[in-house]
Short mmCIF file of C-alpha atoms (C1' of nucleotides) in Angstrom, two decimals:
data_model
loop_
_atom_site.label_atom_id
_atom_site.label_comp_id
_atom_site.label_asym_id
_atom_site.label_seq_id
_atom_site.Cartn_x
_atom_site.Cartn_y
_atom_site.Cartn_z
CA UNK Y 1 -3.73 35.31 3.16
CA UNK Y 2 -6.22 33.07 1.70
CA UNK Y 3 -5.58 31.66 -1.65
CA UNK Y 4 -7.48 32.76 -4.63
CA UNK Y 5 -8.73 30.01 -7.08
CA UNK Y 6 -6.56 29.08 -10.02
CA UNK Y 7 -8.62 31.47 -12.93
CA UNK Y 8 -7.66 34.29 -9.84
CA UNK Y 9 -3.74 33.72 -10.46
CA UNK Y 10 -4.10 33.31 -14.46
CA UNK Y 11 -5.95 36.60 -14.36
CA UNK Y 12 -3.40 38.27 -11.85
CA UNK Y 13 -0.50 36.47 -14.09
CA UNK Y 14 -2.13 37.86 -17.33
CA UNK Y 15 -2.38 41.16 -16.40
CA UNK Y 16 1.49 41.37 -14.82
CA UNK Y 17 2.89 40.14 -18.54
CA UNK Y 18 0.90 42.62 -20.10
CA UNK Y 19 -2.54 41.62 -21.29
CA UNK Y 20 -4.16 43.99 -19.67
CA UNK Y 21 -8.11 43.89 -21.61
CA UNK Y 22 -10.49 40.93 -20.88
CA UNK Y 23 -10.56 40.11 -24.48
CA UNK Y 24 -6.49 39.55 -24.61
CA UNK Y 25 -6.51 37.37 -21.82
CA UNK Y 26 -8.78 35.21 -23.56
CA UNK Y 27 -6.88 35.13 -26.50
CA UNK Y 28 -3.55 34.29 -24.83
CA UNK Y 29 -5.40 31.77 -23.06
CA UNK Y 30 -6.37 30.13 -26.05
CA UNK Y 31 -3.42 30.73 -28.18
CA UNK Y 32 -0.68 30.18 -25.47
CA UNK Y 33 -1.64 28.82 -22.17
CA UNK Y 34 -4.40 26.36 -23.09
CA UNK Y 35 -2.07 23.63 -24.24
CA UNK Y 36 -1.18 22.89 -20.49
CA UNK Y 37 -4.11 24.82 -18.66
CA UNK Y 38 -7.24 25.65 -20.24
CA UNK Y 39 -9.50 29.10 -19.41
CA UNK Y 40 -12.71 30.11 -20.83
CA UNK Y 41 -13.84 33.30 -21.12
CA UNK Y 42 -16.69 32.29 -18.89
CA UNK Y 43 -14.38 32.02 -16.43
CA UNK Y 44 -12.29 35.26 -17.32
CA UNK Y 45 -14.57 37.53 -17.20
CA UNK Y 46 -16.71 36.84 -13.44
CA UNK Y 47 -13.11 37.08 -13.00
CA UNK Y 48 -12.17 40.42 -13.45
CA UNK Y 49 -15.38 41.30 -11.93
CA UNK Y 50 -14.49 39.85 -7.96
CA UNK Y 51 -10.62 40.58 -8.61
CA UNK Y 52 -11.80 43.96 -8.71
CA UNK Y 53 -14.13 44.13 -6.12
CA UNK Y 54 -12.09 42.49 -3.66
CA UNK Y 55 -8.84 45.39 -4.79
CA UNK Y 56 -6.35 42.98 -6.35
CA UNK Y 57 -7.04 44.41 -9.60
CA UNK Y 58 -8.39 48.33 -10.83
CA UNK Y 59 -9.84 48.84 -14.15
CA UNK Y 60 -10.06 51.78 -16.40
CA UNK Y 61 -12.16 52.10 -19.23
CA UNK Y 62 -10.10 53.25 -22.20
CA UNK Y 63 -11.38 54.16 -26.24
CA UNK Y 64 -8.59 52.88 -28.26
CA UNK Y 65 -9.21 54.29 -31.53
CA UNK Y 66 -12.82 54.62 -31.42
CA UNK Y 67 -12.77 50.86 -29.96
CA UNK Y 68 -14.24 50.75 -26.09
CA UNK Y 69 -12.59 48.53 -23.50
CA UNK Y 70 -11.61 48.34 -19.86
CA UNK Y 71 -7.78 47.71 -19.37
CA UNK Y 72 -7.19 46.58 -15.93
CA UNK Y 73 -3.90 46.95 -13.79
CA UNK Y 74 -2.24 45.01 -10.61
CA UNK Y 75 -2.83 47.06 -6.76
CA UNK Y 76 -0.37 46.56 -4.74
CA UNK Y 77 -2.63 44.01 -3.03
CA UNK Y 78 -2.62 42.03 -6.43
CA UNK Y 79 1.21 42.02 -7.29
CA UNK Y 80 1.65 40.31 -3.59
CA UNK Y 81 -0.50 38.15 -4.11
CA UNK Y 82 0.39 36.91 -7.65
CA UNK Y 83 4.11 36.94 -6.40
CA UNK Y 84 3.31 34.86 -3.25
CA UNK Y 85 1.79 32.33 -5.40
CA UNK Y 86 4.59 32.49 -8.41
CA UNK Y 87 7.28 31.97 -5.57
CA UNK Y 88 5.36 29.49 -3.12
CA UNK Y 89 6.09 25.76 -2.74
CA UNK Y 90 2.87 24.80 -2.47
CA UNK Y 91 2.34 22.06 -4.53
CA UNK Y 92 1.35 22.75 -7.97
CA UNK Y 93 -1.82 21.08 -9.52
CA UNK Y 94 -1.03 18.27 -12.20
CA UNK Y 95 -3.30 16.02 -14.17
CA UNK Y 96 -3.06 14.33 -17.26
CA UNK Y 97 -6.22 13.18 -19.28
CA UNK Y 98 -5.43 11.09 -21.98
CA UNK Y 99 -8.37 8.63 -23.31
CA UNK Y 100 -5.73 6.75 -25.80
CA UNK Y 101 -4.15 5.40 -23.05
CA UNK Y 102 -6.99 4.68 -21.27
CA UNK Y 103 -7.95 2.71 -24.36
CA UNK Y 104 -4.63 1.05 -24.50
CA UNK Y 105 -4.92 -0.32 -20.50
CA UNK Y 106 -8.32 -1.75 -21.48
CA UNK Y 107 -6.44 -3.21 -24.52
CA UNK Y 108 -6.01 -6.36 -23.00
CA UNK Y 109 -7.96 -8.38 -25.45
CA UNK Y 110 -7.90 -6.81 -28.41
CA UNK Y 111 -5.21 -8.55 -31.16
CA UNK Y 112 -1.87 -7.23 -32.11
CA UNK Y 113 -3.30 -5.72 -35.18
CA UNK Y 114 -5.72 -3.92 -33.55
CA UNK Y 115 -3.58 -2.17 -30.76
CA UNK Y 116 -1.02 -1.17 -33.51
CA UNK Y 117 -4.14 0.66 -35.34
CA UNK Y 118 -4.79 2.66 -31.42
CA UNK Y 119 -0.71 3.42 -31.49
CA UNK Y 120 -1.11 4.85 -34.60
CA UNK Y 121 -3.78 6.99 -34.28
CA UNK Y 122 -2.08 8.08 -30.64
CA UNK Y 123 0.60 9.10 -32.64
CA UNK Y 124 -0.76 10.93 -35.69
CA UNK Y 125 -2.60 13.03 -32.65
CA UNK Y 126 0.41 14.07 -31.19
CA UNK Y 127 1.53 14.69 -34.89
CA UNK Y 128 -1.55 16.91 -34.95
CA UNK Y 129 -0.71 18.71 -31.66
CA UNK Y 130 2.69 19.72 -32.51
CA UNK Y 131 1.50 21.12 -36.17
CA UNK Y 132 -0.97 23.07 -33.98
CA UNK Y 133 1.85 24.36 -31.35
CA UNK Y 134 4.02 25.39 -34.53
CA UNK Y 135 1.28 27.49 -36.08
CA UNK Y 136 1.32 29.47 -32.39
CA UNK Y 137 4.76 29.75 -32.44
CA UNK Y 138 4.54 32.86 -34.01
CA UNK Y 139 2.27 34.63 -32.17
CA UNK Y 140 4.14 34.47 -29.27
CA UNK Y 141 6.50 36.70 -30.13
CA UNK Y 142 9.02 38.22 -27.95
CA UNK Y 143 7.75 37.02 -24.49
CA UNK Y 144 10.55 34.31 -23.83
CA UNK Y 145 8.29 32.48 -21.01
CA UNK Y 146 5.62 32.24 -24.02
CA UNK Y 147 8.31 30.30 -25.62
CA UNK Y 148 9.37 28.23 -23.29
CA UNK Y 149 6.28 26.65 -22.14
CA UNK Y 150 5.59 26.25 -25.98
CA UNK Y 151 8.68 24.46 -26.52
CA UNK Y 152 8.05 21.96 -23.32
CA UNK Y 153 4.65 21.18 -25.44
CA UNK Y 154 6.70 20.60 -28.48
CA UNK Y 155 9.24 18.40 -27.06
CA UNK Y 156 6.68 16.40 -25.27
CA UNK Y 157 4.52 15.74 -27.91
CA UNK Y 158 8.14 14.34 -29.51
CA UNK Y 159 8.33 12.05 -26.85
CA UNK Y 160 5.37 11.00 -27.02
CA UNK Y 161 5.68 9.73 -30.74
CA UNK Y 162 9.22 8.55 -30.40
CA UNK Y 163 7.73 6.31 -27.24
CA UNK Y 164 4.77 5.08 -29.82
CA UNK Y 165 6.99 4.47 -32.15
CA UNK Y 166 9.53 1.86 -30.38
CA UNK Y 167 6.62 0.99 -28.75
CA UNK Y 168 5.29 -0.27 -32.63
CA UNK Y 169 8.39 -1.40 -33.69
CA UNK Y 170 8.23 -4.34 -30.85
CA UNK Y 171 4.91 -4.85 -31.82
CA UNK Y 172 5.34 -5.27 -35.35
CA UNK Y 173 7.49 -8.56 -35.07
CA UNK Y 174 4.48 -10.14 -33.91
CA UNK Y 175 2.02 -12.00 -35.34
CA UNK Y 176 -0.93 -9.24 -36.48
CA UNK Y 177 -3.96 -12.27 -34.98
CA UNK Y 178 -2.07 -12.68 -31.60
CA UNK Y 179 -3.81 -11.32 -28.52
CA UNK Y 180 -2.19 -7.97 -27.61
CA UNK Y 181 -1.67 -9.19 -23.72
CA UNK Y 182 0.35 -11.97 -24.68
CA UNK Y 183 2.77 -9.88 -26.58
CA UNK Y 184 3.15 -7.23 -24.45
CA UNK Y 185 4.50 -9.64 -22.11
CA UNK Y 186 6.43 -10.51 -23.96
CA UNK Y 187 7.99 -7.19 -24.27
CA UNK Y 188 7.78 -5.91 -21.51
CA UNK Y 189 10.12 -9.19 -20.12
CA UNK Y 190 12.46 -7.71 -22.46
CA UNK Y 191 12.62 -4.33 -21.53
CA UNK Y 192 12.52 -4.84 -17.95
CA UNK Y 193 14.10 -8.19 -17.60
CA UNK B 1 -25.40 3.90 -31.31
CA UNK B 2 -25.12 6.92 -29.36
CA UNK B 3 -22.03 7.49 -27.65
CA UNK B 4 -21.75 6.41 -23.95
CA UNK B 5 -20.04 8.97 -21.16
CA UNK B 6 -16.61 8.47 -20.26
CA UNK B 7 -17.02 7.14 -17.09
CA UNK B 8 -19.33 4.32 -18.83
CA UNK B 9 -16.30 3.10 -20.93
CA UNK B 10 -14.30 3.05 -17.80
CA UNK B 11 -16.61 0.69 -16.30
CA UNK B 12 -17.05 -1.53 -19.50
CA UNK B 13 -13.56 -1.85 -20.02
CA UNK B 14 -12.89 -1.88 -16.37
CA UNK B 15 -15.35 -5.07 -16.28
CA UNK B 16 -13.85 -6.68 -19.60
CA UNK B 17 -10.42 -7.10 -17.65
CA UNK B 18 -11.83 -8.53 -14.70
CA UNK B 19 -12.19 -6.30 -12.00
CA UNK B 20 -16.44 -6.48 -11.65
CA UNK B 21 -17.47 -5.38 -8.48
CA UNK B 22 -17.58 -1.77 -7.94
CA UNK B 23 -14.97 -1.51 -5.06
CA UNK B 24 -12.51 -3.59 -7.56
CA UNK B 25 -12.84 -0.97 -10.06
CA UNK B 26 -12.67 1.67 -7.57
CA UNK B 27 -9.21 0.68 -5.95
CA UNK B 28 -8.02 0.06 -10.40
CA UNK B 29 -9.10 3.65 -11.01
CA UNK B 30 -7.29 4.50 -7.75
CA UNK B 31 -4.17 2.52 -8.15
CA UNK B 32 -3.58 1.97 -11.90
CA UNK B 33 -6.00 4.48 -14.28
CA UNK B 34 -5.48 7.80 -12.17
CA UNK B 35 -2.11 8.96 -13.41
CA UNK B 36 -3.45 9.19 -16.95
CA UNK B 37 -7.44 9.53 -16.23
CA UNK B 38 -9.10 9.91 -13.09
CA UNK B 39 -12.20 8.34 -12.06
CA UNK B 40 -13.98 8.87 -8.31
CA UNK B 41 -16.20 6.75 -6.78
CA UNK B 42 -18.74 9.18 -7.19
CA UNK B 43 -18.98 8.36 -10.85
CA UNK B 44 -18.66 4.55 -10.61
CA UNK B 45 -21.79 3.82 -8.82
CA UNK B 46 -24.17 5.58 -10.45
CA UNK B 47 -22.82 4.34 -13.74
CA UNK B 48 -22.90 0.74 -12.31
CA UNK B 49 -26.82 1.92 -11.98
CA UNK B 50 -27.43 3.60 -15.11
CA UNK B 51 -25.28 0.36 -17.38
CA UNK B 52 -27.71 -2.05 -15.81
CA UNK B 53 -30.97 -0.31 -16.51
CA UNK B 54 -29.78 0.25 -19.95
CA UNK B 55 -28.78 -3.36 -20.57
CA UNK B 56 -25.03 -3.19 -21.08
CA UNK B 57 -24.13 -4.65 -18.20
CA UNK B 58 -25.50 -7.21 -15.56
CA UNK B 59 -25.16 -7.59 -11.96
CA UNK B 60 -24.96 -10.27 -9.50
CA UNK B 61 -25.26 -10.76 -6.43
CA UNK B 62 -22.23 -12.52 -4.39
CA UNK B 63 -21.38 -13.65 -1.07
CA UNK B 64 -17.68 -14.56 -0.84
CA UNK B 65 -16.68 -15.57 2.26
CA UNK B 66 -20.14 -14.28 4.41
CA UNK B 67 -19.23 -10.68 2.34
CA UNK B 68 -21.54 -9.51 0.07
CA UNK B 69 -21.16 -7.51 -3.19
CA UNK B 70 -22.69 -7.33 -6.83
CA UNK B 71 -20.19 -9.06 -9.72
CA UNK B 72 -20.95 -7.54 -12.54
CA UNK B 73 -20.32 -8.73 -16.42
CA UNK B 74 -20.90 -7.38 -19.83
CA UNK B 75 -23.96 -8.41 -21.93
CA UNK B 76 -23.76 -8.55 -25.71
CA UNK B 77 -24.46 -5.07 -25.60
CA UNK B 78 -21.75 -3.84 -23.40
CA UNK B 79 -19.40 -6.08 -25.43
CA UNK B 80 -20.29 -4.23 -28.78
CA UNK B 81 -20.21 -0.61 -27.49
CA UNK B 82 -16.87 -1.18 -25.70
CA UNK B 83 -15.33 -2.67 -29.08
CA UNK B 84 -16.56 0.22 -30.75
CA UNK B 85 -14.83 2.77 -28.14
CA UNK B 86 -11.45 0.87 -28.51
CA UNK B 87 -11.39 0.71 -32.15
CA UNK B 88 -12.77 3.73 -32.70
CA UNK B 89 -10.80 6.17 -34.60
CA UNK B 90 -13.11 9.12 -33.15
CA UNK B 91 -10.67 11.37 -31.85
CA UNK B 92 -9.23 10.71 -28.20
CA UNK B 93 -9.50 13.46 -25.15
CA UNK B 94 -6.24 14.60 -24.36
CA UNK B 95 -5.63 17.54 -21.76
CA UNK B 96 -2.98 18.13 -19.93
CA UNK B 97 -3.52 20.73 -16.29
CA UNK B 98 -0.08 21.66 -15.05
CA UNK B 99 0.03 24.53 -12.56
CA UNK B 100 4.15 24.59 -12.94
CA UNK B 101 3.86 25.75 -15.96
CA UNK B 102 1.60 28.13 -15.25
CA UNK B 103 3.33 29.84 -13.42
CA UNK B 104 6.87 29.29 -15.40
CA UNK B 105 4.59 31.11 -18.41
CA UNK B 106 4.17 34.04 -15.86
CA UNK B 107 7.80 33.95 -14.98
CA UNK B 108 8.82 36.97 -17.46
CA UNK B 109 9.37 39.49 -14.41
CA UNK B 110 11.08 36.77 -11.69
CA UNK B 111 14.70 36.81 -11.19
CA UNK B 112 16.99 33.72 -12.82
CA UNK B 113 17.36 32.58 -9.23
CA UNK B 114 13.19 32.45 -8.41
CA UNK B 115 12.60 31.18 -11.63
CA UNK B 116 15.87 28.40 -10.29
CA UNK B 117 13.86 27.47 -7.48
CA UNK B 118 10.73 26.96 -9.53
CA UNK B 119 11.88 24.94 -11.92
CA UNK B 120 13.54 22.81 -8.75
CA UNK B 121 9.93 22.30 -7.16
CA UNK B 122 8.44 21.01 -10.73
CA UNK B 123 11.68 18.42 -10.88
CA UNK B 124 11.09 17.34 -7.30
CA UNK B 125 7.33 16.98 -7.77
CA UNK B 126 8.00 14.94 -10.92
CA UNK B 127 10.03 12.66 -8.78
CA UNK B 128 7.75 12.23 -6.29
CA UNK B 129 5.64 10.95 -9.07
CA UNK B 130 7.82 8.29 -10.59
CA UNK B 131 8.22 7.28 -6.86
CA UNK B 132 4.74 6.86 -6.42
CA UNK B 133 4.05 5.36 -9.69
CA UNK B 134 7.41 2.52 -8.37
CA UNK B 135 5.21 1.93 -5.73
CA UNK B 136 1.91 0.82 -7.39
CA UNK B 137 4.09 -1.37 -10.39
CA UNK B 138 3.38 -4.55 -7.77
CA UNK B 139 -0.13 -4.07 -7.89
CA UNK B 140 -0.44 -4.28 -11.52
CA UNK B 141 0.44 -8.23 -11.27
CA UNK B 142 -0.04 -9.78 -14.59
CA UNK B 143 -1.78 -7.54 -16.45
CA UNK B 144 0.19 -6.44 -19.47
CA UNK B 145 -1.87 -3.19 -20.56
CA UNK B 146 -1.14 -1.74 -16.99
CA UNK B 147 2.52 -2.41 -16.93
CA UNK B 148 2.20 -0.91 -20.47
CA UNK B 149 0.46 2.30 -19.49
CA UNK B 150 2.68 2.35 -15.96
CA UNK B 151 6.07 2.44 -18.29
CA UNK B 152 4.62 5.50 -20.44
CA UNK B 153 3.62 7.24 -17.12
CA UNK B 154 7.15 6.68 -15.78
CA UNK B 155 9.25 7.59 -19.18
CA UNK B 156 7.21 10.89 -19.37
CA UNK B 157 7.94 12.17 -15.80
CA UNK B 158 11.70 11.29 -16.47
CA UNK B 159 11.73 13.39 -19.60
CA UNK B 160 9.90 15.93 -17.65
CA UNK B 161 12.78 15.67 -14.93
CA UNK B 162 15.38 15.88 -17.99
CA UNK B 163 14.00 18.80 -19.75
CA UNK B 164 13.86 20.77 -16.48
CA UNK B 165 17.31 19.50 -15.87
CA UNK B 166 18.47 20.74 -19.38
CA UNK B 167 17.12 23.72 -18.90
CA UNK B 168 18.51 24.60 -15.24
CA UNK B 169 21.73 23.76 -16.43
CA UNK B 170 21.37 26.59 -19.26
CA UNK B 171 20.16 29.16 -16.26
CA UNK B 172 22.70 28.48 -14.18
CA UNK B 173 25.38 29.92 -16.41
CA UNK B 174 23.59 33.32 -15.52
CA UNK B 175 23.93 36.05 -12.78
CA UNK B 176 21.03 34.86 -10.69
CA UNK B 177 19.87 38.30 -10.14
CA UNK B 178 19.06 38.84 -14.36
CA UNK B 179 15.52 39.39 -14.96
CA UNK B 180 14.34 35.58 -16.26
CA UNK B 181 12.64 36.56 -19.23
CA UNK B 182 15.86 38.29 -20.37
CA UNK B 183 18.23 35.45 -19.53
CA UNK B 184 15.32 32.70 -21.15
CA UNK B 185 15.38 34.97 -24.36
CA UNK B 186 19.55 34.35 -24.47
CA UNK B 187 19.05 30.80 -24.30
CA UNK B 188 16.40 30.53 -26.69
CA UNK B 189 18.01 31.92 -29.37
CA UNK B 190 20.98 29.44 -28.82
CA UNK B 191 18.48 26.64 -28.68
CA UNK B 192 16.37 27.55 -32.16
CA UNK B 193 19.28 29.24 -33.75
"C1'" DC L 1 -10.93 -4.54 20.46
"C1'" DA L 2 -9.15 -1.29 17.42
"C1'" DA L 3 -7.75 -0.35 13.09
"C1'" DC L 4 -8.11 -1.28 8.62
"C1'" DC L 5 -10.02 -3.14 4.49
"C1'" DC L 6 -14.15 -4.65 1.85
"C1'" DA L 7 -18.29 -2.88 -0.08
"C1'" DT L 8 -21.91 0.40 -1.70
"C1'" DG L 9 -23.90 4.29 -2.19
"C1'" DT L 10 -25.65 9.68 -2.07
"C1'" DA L 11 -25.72 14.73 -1.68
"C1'" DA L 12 -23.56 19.02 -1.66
"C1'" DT L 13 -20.45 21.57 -3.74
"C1'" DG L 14 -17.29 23.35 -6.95
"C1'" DG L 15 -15.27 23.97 -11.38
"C1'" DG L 16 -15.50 24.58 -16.08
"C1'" DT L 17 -17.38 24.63 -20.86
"C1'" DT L 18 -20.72 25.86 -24.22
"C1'" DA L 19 -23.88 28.43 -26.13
"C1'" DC L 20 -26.05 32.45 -26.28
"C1'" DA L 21 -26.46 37.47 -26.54
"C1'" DT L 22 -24.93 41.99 -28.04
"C1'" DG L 23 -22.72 45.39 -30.65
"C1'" DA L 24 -18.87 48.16 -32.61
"C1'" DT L 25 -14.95 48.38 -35.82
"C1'" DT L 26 -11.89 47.06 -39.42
"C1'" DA L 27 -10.20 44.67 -43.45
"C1'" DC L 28 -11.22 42.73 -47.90
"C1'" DG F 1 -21.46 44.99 -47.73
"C1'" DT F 2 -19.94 41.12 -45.42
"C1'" DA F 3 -16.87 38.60 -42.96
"C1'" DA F 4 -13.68 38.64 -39.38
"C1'" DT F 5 -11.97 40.55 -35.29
"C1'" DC F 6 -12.46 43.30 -31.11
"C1'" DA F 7 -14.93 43.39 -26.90
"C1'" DT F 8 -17.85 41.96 -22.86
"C1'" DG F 9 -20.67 39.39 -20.51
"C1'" DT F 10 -24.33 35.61 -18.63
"C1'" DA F 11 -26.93 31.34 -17.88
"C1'" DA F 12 -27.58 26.60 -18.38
"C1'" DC F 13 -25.52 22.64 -18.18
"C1'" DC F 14 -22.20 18.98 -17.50
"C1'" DC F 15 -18.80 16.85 -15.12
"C1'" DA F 16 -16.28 15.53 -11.19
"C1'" DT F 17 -14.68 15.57 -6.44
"C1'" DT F 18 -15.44 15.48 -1.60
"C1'" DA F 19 -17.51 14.34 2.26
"C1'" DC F 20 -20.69 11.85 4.39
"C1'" DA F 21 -23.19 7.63 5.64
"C1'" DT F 22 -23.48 2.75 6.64
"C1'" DG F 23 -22.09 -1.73 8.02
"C1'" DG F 24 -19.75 -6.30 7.89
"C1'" DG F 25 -15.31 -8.82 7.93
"C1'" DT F 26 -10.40 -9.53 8.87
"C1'" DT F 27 -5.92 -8.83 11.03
"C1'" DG F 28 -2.81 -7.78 14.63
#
DNA sequence: CAACCCATGTAATGGGTTACATGATTAC
DNA sequence: GTAATCATGTAACCCATTACATGGGTTG
């Protein structure tokens, strides 16, 4: 079996938990998934379109209420496939992007004052990012998976403060002018020596 | 000033802390930037390019030992859009892409004991990371920011490994044959409640 | 003398986002 | 009646990776 690109398995994965319509897979992929894997409806919706063609997926156009819209379901073909990939230990694709830190390894030069002003805008961000995952919360209602890849967001954004703030806290006993290298060696002799 | 690509600070700032031939920044992006922000070869030249004919940067030509290459530095230019990006409070990129979780979001309908072995593959893989990541801490040599942004990389996989930990300890009090989303929804409410 | 590292580039391909385009329905 | 939401799609563009291509130097 050849394997189907990743937008393939969120599509497959979407309509299995029960958002069946184009339109509610974007949603969910806005309001749930896209804090650890981001969709866009341009890639939704070509989507649905080979999914079907190929027989991992059937649609059915349906007039709820008045409102027209195709509500797709899993063939047989589709359910193996989505279960081969939800159960296979293939190696999962992982990548962080974060441009604050790539700031702060370029830091080098910069003075104690102004690394503490990067740390603290890293950390209002993840400030931000957790205010945004606790608006979702809600939406997610029952589905416990929905809630349990929220609260990995949650707690990680945590982490990531708590680590800024320590982080700070050593800072902050330094002179403000000082060149941020030299004190992070500093530091970092203590913490690892 | 308009704002320069990504890949443009990454050379600025990869130049700024000494490593200014292309290669050198190259094997950086491979060994020390890529766990947080990835940057291919197929970016770095052409920006090398387009940063001289602009004027931030300037190259020259080298032989060291019989081998030739182009050392690069920063003109006053360069210097005063790359001090701009790292004190900029203009809002950082920040994604994260983890396929794990993907699929642990699609999980509802797996058993307690698939959903187990999942969870098993993302605490191995995270593992593999901080291995990896042990690995490269002797190429960082003196450079503070790198240890600095090495240490982050390192304390978030071993939260990730905790969480997951946390979390497979809470499973495992169930019959391994319960539907996941049902046994995820017990612990949950233990968790917030 | 082979394998590996230094060193620089380009072209094809793939992946993904954004903006655009359209139109119906529902809530205020 | 107007704003928001439901609903579906496409095309242009941007970004990034991979593979390819080349060649000299160093190490075992």
């Amino acid at each position: 079996m050849t394997e189907l690109s990743k937008p393939a398995y969120v599509v497959l994965g979407m309509i299995a938990t029960g958002r069946r319509s184009g339109y509610a897979m974007s949603r969910t992929a806005k309001e749930a998934t896209r804090h650890f894997w981001a969709t866009s409806d341009g890639q939704i919706y070509p989507q649905l379109k080979n999914l079907s063609d190929d027989g991992f997926i059937e649609g059915e156009r349906e007039s709820q209420g008045g409102r027209e819209r195709v509500v797709y379901s899993l063939t047989k073909k589709g359910r193996d496939a989505l279960d081969e990939w939800l159960n296979s230990g293939a190696k999962a694709h992982y990548e962080l992007r974060d441009e604050g830190l790539l700031r702060l390894f370029f830091a080098e030069e910069l003075s104690v004052d102004q690394l503490r002003a990067q740390i603290d805008a890293m950390r209002t961000r993840h400030e931000r990012a957790i205010e945004h995952l606790e608006d979702l919360r809600p939406r997610a209602g029952d589905m416990a998976c929905a809630h349990l890849t929220l609260r990995y967001g949650l707690d990680l954004h945590a982490f990531s403060i708590d680590w800024y703030d320590r982080l700070d806290g050593e800072l902050a006993e330094h002179d403000p002018d000082e060149r941020a290298g030299d004190a992070l060696r500093a530091i970092n002799e203590v913490v690892s020596g």
